[in-house]
Coordinates of N, CA, C and O in Angstrom, one line a residue:
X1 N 31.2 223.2 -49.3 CA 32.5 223.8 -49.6 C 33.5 222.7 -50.0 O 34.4 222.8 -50.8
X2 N 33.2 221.3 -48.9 CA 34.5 220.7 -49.0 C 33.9 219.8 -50.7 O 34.6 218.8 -50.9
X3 N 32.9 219.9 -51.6 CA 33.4 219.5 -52.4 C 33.5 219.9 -53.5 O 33.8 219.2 -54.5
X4 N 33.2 221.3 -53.5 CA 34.5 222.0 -54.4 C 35.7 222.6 -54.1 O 36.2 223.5 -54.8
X5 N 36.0 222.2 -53.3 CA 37.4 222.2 -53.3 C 37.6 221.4 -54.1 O 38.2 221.5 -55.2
X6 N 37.1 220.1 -53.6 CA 37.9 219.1 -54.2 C 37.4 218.8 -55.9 O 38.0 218.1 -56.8
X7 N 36.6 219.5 -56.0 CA 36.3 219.6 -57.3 C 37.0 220.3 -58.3 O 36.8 220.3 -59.5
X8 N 38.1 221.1 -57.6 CA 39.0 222.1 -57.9 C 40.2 221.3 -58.1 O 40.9 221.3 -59.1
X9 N 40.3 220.5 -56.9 CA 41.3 220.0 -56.6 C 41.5 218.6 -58.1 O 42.6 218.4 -58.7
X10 N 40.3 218.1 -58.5 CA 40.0 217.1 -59.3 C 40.5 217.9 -60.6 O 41.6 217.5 -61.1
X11 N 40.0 218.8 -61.1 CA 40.2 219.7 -62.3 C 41.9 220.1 -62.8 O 42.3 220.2 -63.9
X12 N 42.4 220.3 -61.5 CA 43.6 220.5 -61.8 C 44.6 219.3 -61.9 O 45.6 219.4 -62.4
X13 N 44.2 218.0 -61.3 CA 44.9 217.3 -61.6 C 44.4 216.7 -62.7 O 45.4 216.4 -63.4
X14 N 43.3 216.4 -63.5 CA 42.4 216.7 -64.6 C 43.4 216.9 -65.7 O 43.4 216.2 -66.7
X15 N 44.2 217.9 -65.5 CA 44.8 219.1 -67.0 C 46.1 218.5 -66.6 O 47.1 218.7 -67.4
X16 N 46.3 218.0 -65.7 CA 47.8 217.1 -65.9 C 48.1 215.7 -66.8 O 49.1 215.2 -67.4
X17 N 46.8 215.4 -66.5 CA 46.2 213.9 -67.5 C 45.5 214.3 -68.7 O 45.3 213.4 -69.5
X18 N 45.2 215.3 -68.9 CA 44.6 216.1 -70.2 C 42.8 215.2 -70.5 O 42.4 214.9 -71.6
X19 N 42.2 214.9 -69.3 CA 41.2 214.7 -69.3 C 40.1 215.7 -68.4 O 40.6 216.5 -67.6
X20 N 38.5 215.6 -68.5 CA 38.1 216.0 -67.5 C 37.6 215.2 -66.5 O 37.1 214.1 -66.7
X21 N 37.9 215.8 -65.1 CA 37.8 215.0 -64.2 C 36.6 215.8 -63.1 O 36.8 216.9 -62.6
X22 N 35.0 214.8 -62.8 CA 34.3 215.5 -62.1 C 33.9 214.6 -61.2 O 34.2 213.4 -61.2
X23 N 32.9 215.5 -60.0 CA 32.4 214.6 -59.4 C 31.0 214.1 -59.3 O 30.1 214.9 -59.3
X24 N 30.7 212.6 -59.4 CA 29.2 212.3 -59.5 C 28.3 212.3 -58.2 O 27.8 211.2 -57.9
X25 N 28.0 213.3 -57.4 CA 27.3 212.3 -56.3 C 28.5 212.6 -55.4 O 28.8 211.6 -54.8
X26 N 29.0 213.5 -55.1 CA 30.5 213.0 -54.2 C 31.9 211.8 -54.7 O 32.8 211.6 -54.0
X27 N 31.8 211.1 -55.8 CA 32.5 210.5 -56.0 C 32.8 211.0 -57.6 O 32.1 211.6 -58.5
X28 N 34.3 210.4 -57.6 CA 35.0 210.5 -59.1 C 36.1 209.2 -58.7 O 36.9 208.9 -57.8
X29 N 35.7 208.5 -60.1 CA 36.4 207.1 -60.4 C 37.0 207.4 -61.5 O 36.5 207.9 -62.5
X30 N 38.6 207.0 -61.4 CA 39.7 206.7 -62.0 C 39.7 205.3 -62.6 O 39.8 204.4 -61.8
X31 N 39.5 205.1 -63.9 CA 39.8 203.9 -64.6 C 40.8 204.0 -65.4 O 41.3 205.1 -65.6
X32 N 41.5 202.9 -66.1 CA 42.4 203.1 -66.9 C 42.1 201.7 -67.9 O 42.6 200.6 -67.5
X33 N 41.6 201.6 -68.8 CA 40.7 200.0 -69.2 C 40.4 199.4 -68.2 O 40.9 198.5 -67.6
X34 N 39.2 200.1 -68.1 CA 38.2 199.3 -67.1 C 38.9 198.8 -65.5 O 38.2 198.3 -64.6
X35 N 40.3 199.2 -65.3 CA 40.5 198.6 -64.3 C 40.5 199.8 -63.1 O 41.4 200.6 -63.1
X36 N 39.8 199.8 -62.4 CA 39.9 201.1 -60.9 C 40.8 201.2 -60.7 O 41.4 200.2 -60.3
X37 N 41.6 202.4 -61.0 CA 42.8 202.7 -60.5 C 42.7 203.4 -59.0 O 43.6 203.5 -58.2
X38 N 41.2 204.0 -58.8 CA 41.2 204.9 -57.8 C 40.2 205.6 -57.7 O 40.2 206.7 -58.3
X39 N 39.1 205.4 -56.9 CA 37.8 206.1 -56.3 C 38.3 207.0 -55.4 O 39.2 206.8 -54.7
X40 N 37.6 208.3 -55.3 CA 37.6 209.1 -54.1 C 36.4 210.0 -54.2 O 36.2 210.6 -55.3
X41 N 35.7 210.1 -53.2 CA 34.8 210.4 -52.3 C 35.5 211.1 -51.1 O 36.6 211.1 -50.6
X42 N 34.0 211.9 -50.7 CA 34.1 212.6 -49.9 C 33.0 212.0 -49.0 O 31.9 212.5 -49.2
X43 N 32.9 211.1 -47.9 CA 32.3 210.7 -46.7 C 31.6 212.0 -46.0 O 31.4 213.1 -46.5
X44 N 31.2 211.6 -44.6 CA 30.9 212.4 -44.1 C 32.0 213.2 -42.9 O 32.4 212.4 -42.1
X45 N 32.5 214.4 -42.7 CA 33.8 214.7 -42.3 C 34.7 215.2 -42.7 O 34.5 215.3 -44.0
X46 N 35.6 215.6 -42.5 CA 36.9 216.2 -43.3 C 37.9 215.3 -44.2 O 39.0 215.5 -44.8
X47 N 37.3 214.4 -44.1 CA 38.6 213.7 -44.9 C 38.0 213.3 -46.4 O 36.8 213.4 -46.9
X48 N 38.9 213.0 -46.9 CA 39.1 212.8 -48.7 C 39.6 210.8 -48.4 O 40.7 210.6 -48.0
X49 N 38.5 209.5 -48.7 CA 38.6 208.9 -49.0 C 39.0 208.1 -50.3 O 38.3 208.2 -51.3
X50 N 40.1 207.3 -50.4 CA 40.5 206.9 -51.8 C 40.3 205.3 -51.5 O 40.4 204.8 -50.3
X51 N 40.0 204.6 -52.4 CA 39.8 203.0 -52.2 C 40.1 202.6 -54.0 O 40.2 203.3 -55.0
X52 N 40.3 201.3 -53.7 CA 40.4 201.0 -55.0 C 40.0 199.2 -55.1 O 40.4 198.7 -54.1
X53 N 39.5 198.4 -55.8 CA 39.5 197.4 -55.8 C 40.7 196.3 -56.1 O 41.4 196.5 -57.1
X54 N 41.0 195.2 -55.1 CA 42.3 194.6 -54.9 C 41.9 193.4 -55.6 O 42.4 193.1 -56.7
X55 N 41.1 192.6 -55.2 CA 40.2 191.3 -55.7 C 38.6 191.0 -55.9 O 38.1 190.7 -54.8
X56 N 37.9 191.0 -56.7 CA 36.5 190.6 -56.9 C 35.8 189.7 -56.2 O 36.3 188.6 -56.3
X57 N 34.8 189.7 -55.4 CA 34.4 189.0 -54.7 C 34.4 187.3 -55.0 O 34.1 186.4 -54.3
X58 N 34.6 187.4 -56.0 CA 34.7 185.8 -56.4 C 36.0 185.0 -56.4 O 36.1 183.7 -56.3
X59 N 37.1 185.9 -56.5 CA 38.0 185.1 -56.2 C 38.8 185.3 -54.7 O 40.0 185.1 -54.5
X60 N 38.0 185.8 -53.6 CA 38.0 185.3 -52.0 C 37.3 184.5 -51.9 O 36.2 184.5 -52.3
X61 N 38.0 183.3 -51.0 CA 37.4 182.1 -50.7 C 36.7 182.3 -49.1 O 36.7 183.4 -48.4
X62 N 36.3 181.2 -48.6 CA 36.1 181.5 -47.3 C 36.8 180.8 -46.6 O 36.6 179.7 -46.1
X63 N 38.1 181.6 -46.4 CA 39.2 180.4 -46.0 C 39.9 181.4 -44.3 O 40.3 182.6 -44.2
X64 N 39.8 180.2 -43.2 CA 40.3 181.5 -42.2 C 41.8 182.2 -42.4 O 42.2 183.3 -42.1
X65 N 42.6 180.7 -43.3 CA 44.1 181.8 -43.6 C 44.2 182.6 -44.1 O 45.2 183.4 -44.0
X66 N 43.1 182.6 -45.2 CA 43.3 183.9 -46.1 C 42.8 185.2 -45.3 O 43.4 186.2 -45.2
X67 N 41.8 185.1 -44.7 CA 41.3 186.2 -43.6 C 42.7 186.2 -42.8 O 43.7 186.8 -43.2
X68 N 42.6 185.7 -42.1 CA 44.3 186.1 -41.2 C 45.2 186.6 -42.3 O 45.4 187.8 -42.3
X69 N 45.9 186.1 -43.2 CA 46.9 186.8 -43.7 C 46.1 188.4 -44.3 O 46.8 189.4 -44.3
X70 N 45.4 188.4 -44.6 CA 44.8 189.6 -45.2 C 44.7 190.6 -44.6 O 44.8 191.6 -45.2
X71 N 44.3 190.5 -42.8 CA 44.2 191.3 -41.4 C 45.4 191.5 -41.1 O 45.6 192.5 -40.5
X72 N 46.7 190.5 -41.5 CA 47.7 190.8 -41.0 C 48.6 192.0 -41.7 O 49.3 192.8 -41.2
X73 N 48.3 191.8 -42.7 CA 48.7 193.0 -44.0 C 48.8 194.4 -43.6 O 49.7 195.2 -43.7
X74 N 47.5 194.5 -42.9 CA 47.2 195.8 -42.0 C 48.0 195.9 -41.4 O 48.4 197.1 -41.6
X75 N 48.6 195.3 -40.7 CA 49.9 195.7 -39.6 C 51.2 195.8 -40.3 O 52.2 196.1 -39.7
X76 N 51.2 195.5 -41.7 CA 52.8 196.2 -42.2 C 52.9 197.0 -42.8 O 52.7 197.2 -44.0
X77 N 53.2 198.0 -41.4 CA 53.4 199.0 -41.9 C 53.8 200.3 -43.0 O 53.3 201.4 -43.3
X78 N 55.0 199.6 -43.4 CA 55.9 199.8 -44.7 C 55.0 199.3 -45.5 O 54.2 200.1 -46.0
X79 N 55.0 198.5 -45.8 CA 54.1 197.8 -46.7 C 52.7 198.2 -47.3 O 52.5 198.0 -48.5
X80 N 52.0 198.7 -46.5 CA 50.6 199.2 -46.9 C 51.0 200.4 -46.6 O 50.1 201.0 -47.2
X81 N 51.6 201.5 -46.1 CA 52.4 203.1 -46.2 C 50.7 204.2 -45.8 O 50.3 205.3 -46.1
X82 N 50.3 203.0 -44.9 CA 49.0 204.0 -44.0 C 47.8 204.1 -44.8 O 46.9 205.0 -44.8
X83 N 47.8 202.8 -45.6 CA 46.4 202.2 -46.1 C 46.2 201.3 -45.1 O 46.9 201.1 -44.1
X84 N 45.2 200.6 -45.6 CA 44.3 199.3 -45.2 C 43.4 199.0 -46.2 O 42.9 199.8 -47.0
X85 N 43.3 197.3 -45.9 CA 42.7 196.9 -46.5 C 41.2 196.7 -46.3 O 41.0 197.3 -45.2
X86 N 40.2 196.4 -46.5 CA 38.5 196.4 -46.2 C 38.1 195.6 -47.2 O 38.7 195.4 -48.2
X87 N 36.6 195.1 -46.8 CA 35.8 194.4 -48.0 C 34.6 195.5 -47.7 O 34.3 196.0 -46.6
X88 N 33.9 195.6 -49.1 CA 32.8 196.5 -49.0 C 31.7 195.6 -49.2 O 31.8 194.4 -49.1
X89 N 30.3 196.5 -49.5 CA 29.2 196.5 -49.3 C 28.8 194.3 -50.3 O 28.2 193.3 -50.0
X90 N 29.5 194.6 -51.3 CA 29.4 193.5 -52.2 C 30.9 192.4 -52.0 O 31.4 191.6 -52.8
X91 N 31.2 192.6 -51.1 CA 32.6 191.7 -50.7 C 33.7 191.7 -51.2 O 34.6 190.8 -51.0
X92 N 33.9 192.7 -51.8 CA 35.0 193.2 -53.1 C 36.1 193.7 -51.7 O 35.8 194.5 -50.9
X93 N 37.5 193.0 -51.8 CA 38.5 193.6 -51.2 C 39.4 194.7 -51.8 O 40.0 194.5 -52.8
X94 N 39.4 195.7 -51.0 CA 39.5 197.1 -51.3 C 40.9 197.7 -50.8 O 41.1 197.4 -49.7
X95 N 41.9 198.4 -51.3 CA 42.9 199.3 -50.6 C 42.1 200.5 -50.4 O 41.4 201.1 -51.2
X96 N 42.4 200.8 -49.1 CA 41.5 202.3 -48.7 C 42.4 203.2 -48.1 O 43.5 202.8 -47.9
X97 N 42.1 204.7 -47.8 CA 42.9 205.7 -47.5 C 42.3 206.8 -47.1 O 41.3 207.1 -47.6
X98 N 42.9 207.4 -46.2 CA 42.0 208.6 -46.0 C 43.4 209.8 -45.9 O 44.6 209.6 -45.8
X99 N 42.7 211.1 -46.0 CA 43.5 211.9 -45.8 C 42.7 213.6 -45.5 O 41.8 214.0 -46.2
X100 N 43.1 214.4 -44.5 CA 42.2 215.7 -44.4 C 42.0 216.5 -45.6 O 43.0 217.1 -45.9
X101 N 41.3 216.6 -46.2 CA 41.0 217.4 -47.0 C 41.3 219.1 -47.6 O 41.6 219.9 -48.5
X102 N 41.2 219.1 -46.3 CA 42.0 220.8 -45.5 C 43.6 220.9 -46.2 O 44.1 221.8 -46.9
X103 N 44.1 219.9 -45.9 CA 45.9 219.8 -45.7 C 46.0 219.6 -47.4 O 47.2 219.9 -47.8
X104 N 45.3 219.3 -48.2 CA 45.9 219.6 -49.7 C 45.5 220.5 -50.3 O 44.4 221.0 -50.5
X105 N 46.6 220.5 -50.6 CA 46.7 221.8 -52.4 C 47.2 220.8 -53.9 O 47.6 219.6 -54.0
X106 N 47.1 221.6 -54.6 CA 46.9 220.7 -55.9 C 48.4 219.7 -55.7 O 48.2 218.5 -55.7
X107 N 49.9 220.2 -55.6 CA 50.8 219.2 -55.7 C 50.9 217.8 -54.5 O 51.2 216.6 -54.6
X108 N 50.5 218.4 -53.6 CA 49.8 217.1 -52.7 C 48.9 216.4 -53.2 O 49.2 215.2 -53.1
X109 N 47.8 216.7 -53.8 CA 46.7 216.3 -54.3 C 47.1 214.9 -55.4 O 46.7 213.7 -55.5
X110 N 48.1 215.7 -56.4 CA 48.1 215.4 -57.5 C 49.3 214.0 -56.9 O 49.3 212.9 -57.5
X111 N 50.1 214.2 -56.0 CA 51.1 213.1 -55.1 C 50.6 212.0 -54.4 O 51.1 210.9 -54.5
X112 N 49.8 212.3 -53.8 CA 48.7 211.5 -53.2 C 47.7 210.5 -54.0 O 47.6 209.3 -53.8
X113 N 47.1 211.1 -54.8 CA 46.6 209.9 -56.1 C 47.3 209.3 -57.2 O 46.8 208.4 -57.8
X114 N 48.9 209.7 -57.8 CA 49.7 209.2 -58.1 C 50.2 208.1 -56.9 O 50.1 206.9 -57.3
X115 N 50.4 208.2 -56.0 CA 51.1 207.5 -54.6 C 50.0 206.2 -54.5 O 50.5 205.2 -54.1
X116 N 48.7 206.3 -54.7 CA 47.9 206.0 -54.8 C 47.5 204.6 -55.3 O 47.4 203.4 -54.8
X117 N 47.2 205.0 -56.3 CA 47.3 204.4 -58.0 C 48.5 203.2 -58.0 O 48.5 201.9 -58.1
X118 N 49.6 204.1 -58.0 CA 50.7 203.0 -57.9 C 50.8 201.4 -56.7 O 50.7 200.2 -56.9
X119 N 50.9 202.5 -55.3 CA 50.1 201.8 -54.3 C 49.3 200.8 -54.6 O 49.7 199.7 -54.2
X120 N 48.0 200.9 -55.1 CA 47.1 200.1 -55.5 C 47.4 198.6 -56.6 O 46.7 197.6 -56.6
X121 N 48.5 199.0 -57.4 CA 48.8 198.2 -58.9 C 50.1 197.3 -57.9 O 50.3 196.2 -58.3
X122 N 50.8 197.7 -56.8 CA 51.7 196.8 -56.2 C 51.1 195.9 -55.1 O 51.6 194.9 -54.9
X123 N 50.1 196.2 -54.5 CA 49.2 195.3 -53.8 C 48.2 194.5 -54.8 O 47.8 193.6 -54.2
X124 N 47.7 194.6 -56.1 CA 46.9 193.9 -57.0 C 48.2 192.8 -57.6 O 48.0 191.7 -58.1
X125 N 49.2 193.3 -57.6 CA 50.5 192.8 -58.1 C 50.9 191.5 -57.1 O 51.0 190.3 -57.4
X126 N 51.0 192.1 -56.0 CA 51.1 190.8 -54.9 C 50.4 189.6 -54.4 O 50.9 188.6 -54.0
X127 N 48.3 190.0 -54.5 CA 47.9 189.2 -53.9 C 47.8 187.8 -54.9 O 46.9 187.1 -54.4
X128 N 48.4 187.2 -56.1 CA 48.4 186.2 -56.6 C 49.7 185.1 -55.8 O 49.6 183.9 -55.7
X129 N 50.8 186.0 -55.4 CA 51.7 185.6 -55.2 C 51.1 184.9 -53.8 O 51.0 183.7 -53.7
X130 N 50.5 185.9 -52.4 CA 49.9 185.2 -51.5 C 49.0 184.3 -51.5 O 49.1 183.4 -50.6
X131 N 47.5 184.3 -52.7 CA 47.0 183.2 -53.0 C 47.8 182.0 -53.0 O 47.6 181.1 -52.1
X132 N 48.9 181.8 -54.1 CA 49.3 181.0 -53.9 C 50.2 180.3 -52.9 O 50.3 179.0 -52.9
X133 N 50.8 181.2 -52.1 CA 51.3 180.5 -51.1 C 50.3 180.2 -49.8 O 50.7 179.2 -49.2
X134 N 49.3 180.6 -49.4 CA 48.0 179.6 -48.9 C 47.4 178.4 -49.5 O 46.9 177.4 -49.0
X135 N 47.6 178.8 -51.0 CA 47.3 177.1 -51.4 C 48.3 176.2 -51.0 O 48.0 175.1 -50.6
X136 N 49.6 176.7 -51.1 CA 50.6 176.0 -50.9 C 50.7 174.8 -49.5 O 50.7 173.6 -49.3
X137 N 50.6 176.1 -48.5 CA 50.7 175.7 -47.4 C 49.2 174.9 -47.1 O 49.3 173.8 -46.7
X138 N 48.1 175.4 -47.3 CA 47.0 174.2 -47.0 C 47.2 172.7 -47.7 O 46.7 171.6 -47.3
X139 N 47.6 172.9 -48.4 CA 48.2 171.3 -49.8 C 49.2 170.9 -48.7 O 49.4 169.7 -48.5
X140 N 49.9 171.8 -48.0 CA 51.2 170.6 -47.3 C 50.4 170.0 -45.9 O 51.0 169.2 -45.2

């Protein structure tokens, strides 16, 4: 059931974007030239997972400040607005999100992956700015 709903739920925001939007396997990926604007999946559970890719495994280093600043991200609150960050299966750091699946209807729906998307392009927007100030500070 829960994934046509959301398969419902996909469709109608779908005709807002004037594209079709389905699910492969439990998942439907949002691109916009090639760049992930926004994966969501349905896990196992009630919730509606959204992730999106922040940096490519190649350009995290193995550096412990960059891990600490990255863990600490999580705790601002304003700032990540009840995301978090994760590295997945191939080391790709990720903005993730969850939300009940139950609790939307399409203008939620359609709020929440706008909210999203955006969300995602101002944290891909920042982490050059943080790179470089770990370079910074390791150089001093």
């Amino acid at each position: 059931m829960d994934s046509l709903y959301l398969q419902r739920l996909l469709e109608q925001y779908g005709r807002t974007l004037n594209t079709e939007l389905t699910l492969d396997n439990g998942v439907c990926v949002l691109l916009d030239q090639q760049q992930e604007l926004a994966v969501l999946e349905l896990p196992p559970g009630d919730n509606l997972l959204l992730h999106c890719q922040i940096l490519p495994s190649q350009e995290i280093r193995d550096d412990a400040a960059l891990w600490r600043a990255l863990l600490a991200m999580n705790f601002e609150m304003e700032a990540m607005r009840g995301c978090w960050l994760a590295l997945d299966t191939q080391l790709t750091l990720r903005l993730c999100c969850q939300h009940p699946l139950a609790q939307m209807d399409a203008p939620r729906f359609t709020a929440l992956v706008n909210n999203f998307i955006d969300h995602g392009q101002q944290v891909r927007e920042f982490m050059p700015t943080l790179l470089a100030r770990l370079a910074e500070t390791a150089a001093a």
